[in-house]
Coordinates of C-alpha atoms in Angstrom, one line a residue:
M11 CA -2.6 36.5 -55.8
K12 CA -0.3 33.6 -56.7
T13 CA 2.7 35.7 -55.6
R14 CA 1.1 35.9 -52.1
I15 CA 0.1 32.2 -51.9
V16 CA 3.4 30.7 -52.9
P17 CA 5.4 32.6 -50.2
M18 CA 2.8 31.6 -47.6
A19 CA 2.9 28.0 -48.6
S20 CA 6.7 28.0 -48.6
C21 CA 6.7 29.6 -45.2
A22 CA 4.3 27.0 -43.9
A23 CA 6.3 24.1 -45.3
F24 CA 9.5 25.6 -43.8
T25 CA 7.8 25.9 -40.5
L26 CA 6.5 22.3 -40.6
L27 CA 10.0 21.1 -41.5
A28 CA 11.5 23.1 -38.7
I29 CA 8.9 21.7 -36.2
T30 CA 9.6 18.2 -37.5
V31 CA 13.4 18.7 -37.0
A32 CA 12.8 20.2 -33.6
H33 CA 10.6 17.3 -32.6
A34 CA 13.2 14.9 -33.9
E35 CA 15.9 16.7 -31.9
D36 CA 13.7 16.7 -28.8
G37 CA 12.9 13.0 -29.1
Y38 CA 9.2 13.4 -29.9
D39 CA 7.8 10.6 -32.1
A40 CA 11.2 9.0 -31.7
Q41 CA 12.2 5.5 -32.9
G42 CA 12.7 2.8 -30.4
D43 CA 16.5 3.2 -30.3
W44 CA 16.3 6.9 -29.7
P45 CA 16.9 8.2 -26.1
S46 CA 14.0 9.2 -23.9
P47 CA 12.8 12.8 -24.4
M48 CA 12.4 13.2 -20.7
A49 CA 14.9 12.5 -17.9
E50 CA 13.6 10.4 -15.0
H51 CA 13.3 12.5 -11.9
Y52 CA 13.7 11.0 -8.5
A53 CA 11.3 11.9 -5.7
W54 CA 10.1 10.7 -2.3
A55 CA 6.8 10.3 -0.4
A56 CA 5.8 9.1 3.0
G57 CA 2.7 8.9 5.1
F58 CA 0.4 7.0 7.4
D59 CA -2.4 5.4 5.3
R60 CA -3.9 4.4 8.6
L61 CA -3.1 5.7 12.0
E62 CA -6.1 4.7 14.1
Y63 CA -7.5 3.7 17.4
L64 CA -9.6 0.5 17.6
F65 CA -12.6 0.1 19.8
P66 CA -13.3 -3.6 19.6
G67 CA -16.2 -5.6 20.9
K68 CA -16.4 -7.4 24.2
G69 CA -13.5 -9.6 25.1
V70 CA -10.8 -7.7 23.1
E71 CA -8.6 -4.9 24.3
E72 CA -8.5 -1.5 22.6
A73 CA -5.4 -0.9 20.4
L74 CA -3.5 1.7 18.5
L75 CA -2.7 0.6 14.9
W76 CA -0.5 2.1 12.2
D77 CA 0.1 1.4 8.5
F78 CA 3.1 3.5 7.3
E79 CA 4.8 3.6 3.9
A80 CA 7.7 5.7 2.5
W81 CA 9.4 5.4 -0.9
Y82 CA 12.2 7.0 -2.8
G83 CA 12.9 6.7 -6.5
G84 CA 11.6 7.3 -10.0
D85 CA 8.8 6.0 -12.2
H86 CA 10.4 2.6 -12.8
N87 CA 12.6 1.9 -9.8
R88 CA 11.9 2.6 -6.1
V89 CA 12.9 1.7 -2.6
Y90 CA 10.1 1.2 -0.1
L91 CA 10.0 1.2 3.6
K92 CA 6.8 -0.3 4.9
S93 CA 5.6 -0.8 8.5
E94 CA 2.4 -2.2 10.0
G95 CA 1.9 -2.8 13.7
E96 CA -0.2 -2.2 16.8
N97 CA 0.0 -1.5 20.5
V98 CA -2.7 -3.3 22.4
Q99 CA -3.8 -1.2 25.3
G100 CA -3.9 -2.6 28.8
D101 CA -2.1 -5.9 28.1
G102 CA 1.1 -4.8 29.8
A103 CA 3.2 -5.4 26.6
G104 CA 4.9 -3.0 24.3
A105 CA 4.0 -2.3 20.6
E106 CA 4.5 -5.0 18.0
F107 CA 5.7 -4.8 14.4
E108 CA 3.4 -7.0 12.3
A109 CA 5.7 -6.1 9.4
L110 CA 8.7 -3.9 8.9
D111 CA 9.8 -4.3 5.3
L112 CA 12.6 -2.8 3.2
R113 CA 11.9 -3.5 -0.5
Y114 CA 13.2 -2.8 -4.0
S115 CA 10.4 -2.2 -6.5
R116 CA 10.4 -2.4 -10.3
L117 CA 7.5 -1.2 -12.5
I118 CA 6.6 -4.1 -14.7
S119 CA 3.5 -2.6 -16.4
D120 CA 1.5 0.6 -16.4
F121 CA -0.2 0.0 -13.0
W122 CA 1.8 -2.8 -11.4
E123 CA 5.1 -3.0 -9.4
L124 CA 7.0 -6.2 -8.6
Q125 CA 8.7 -5.9 -5.2
G126 CA 11.3 -7.9 -3.3
G127 CA 13.1 -7.4 0.0
V128 CA 13.5 -8.4 3.6
G129 CA 11.3 -7.9 6.7
Y130 CA 11.0 -8.2 10.4
Q131 CA 8.1 -9.2 12.6
G132 CA 8.4 -8.6 16.4
N133 CA 9.0 -6.0 19.0
V134 CA 9.1 -2.2 19.1
G135 CA 11.6 -1.2 21.7
S136 CA 10.7 -4.1 24.0
N137 CA 11.0 -7.9 24.2
D138 CA 7.3 -8.8 24.7
H139 CA 6.6 -10.6 21.4
P140 CA 8.0 -13.4 19.4
E141 CA 10.0 -12.3 16.4
R142 CA 11.2 -13.6 13.1
F143 CA 12.9 -12.3 9.9
Y144 CA 11.7 -13.1 6.5
G145 CA 12.1 -12.5 2.7
V146 CA 9.2 -11.1 0.8
I147 CA 8.1 -11.0 -2.8
G148 CA 5.2 -8.7 -3.5
L149 CA 3.0 -7.4 -6.3
Q150 CA 1.4 -4.0 -5.8
G151 CA -0.8 -2.0 -8.1
T152 CA -4.2 -1.0 -9.3
A153 CA -6.6 -3.7 -10.4
P154 CA -9.6 -3.0 -12.6
Y155 CA -12.3 -0.6 -11.1
L156 CA -9.4 1.3 -9.4
I157 CA -9.0 -1.3 -6.6
E158 CA -5.7 -0.7 -4.9
T159 CA -4.2 -4.2 -4.4
S160 CA -1.2 -5.7 -2.6
L161 CA -0.2 -9.3 -2.7
D162 CA 2.7 -10.5 -0.6
L163 CA 4.4 -13.9 -0.2
K164 CA 6.7 -14.1 2.8
V165 CA 9.0 -16.9 3.8
S166 CA 10.7 -16.8 7.3
E167 CA 14.2 -17.8 8.2
D168 CA 12.7 -21.1 9.5
G169 CA 11.0 -21.8 6.2
D170 CA 7.4 -20.8 7.3
A171 CA 5.5 -19.3 4.3
W172 CA 2.4 -17.2 4.4
V173 CA 0.4 -15.0 2.0
Q174 CA -1.2 -11.7 2.6
L175 CA -3.7 -10.1 0.2
E176 CA -5.1 -6.5 0.7
A177 CA -7.5 -4.6 -1.4
E178 CA -9.2 -1.3 -0.9
H179 CA -11.1 1.2 -3.0
D180 CA -12.0 4.9 -2.6
V181 CA -15.5 5.9 -3.5
R182 CA -15.8 9.6 -3.8
L183 CA -19.0 11.0 -2.3
T184 CA -18.1 14.7 -2.5
Q185 CA -15.0 16.7 -3.2
H186 CA -13.8 16.1 0.3
L187 CA -15.7 13.0 1.5
Y188 CA -14.6 9.4 0.6
L189 CA -16.0 6.0 1.6
Q190 CA -13.4 3.3 1.6
P191 CA -14.2 -0.4 1.7
R192 CA -11.2 -2.5 2.6
A193 CA -10.4 -6.3 2.9
E194 CA -7.4 -8.3 4.1
L195 CA -6.8 -12.0 3.9
V196 CA -4.0 -14.1 5.4
A197 CA -3.2 -17.7 4.7
S198 CA -0.3 -19.8 5.9
G199 CA 1.4 -22.9 4.6
S200 CA 2.2 -24.5 7.9
D201 CA 1.4 -24.3 11.6
V202 CA 3.3 -21.6 13.5
E203 CA 2.3 -22.0 17.1
E204 CA 4.5 -19.2 18.3
F205 CA 2.4 -16.7 16.3
H206 CA -0.9 -18.5 16.8
L207 CA -1.2 -19.3 13.1
G208 CA -2.4 -22.6 11.6
S209 CA -2.0 -23.9 8.2
G210 CA -4.6 -22.9 5.6
L211 CA -6.8 -19.8 5.7
N212 CA -5.9 -17.9 8.9
S213 CA -8.1 -14.8 8.9
L214 CA -10.3 -12.5 7.0
N215 CA -10.7 -8.8 7.9
G216 CA -13.2 -6.4 6.3
G217 CA -13.7 -2.7 7.1
L218 CA -15.5 0.4 5.9
R219 CA -14.1 3.9 6.6
L220 CA -15.6 7.3 5.9
R221 CA -12.8 9.8 5.4
Y222 CA -13.0 13.6 5.2
E223 CA -10.0 15.3 3.4
I224 CA -9.3 18.6 5.1
T225 CA -6.4 18.8 2.6
R226 CA -4.9 16.1 0.4
K227 CA -2.4 15.5 3.2
I228 CA -4.6 15.4 6.2
A229 CA -7.8 13.3 6.4
P230 CA -9.5 12.1 9.6
Y231 CA -11.9 9.2 9.4
V232 CA -14.2 7.0 11.3
G233 CA -15.3 3.5 10.5
A234 CA -16.1 -0.1 11.5
Y235 CA -14.4 -3.5 10.9
W236 CA -15.1 -7.2 11.2
E237 CA -12.5 -10.0 11.5
K238 CA -12.7 -13.7 11.8
S239 CA -10.2 -16.5 12.3
Y240 CA -10.6 -19.9 10.5
G241 CA -9.4 -23.5 10.7
D242 CA -6.4 -24.3 12.9
T243 CA -5.8 -20.6 13.6
A244 CA -9.3 -20.4 15.2
D245 CA -8.5 -23.6 17.2
M246 CA -5.3 -22.0 18.5
A247 CA -7.2 -18.8 19.4
R248 CA -9.8 -20.9 21.4
T249 CA -6.9 -22.7 23.2
H250 CA -5.4 -19.3 24.3
G251 CA -8.8 -18.0 25.3
E252 CA -9.0 -15.5 22.4
P253 CA -12.2 -14.8 20.4
T254 CA -12.3 -16.1 16.8
E255 CA -14.6 -13.4 15.6
N256 CA -14.9 -9.7 16.4
T257 CA -16.4 -6.4 15.3
G258 CA -15.5 -2.9 16.3
L259 CA -15.2 0.7 15.5
V260 CA -12.2 2.8 14.5
A261 CA -11.3 6.5 14.6
G262 CA -8.1 7.7 12.9
I263 CA -6.3 9.9 10.5
R264 CA -4.5 9.6 7.2
I265 CA -1.4 11.8 7.0
L266 CA 0.8 12.3 4.0
F267 CA 4.2 14.2 4.3

């Protein structure tokens, strides 16, 4: 009996030693100064998180709105191209970039990226809107309770500074149906008459969208939104004959490439 146990134990010890050596060679359980066991692979992704048509309340024109994002890179370093804008229907003007950003992004913790870059606000193939260039520093990631969060500080070439905070959360109702509450806040450090922005809190926008995922890449949705201007920004809106508060409906689609 002993003659059988000893060879089996020896074999097990040899196997454990071999596995340990193999793990060491592959980098598993490696010390801090050992190279990473996995090479970082670069990839890309792009898509419209929102591509929607707005049906606002009385006194506001309908509009086509987009929120596009593309990135290329690995787990730690990426390059982002972001674009938000709208084309107000029936105003005789072309579409407008609310933001067109090129950013470098660095992962600074498990769920957060620090971003920096340059951006442009202005026209899309026309000369109908005021324009400005700016630098941007942003923090993007997932807050507790899986709230997707984006915080940006932007400073224009003229020294105007403003902050944008966006937060949204997907509530899964079924395997294909999601309810997404969303909020956006904008505050400015100074009056910028050209863009109808006053110092202090500029606006607050809240929305609720019900999305059906036909596939992970294609998901139409419907929803509603509410937005309100505050302080000097509201005063400027009244001066230009624009409403300071509005509610409306949206219909759109989320597309991932």
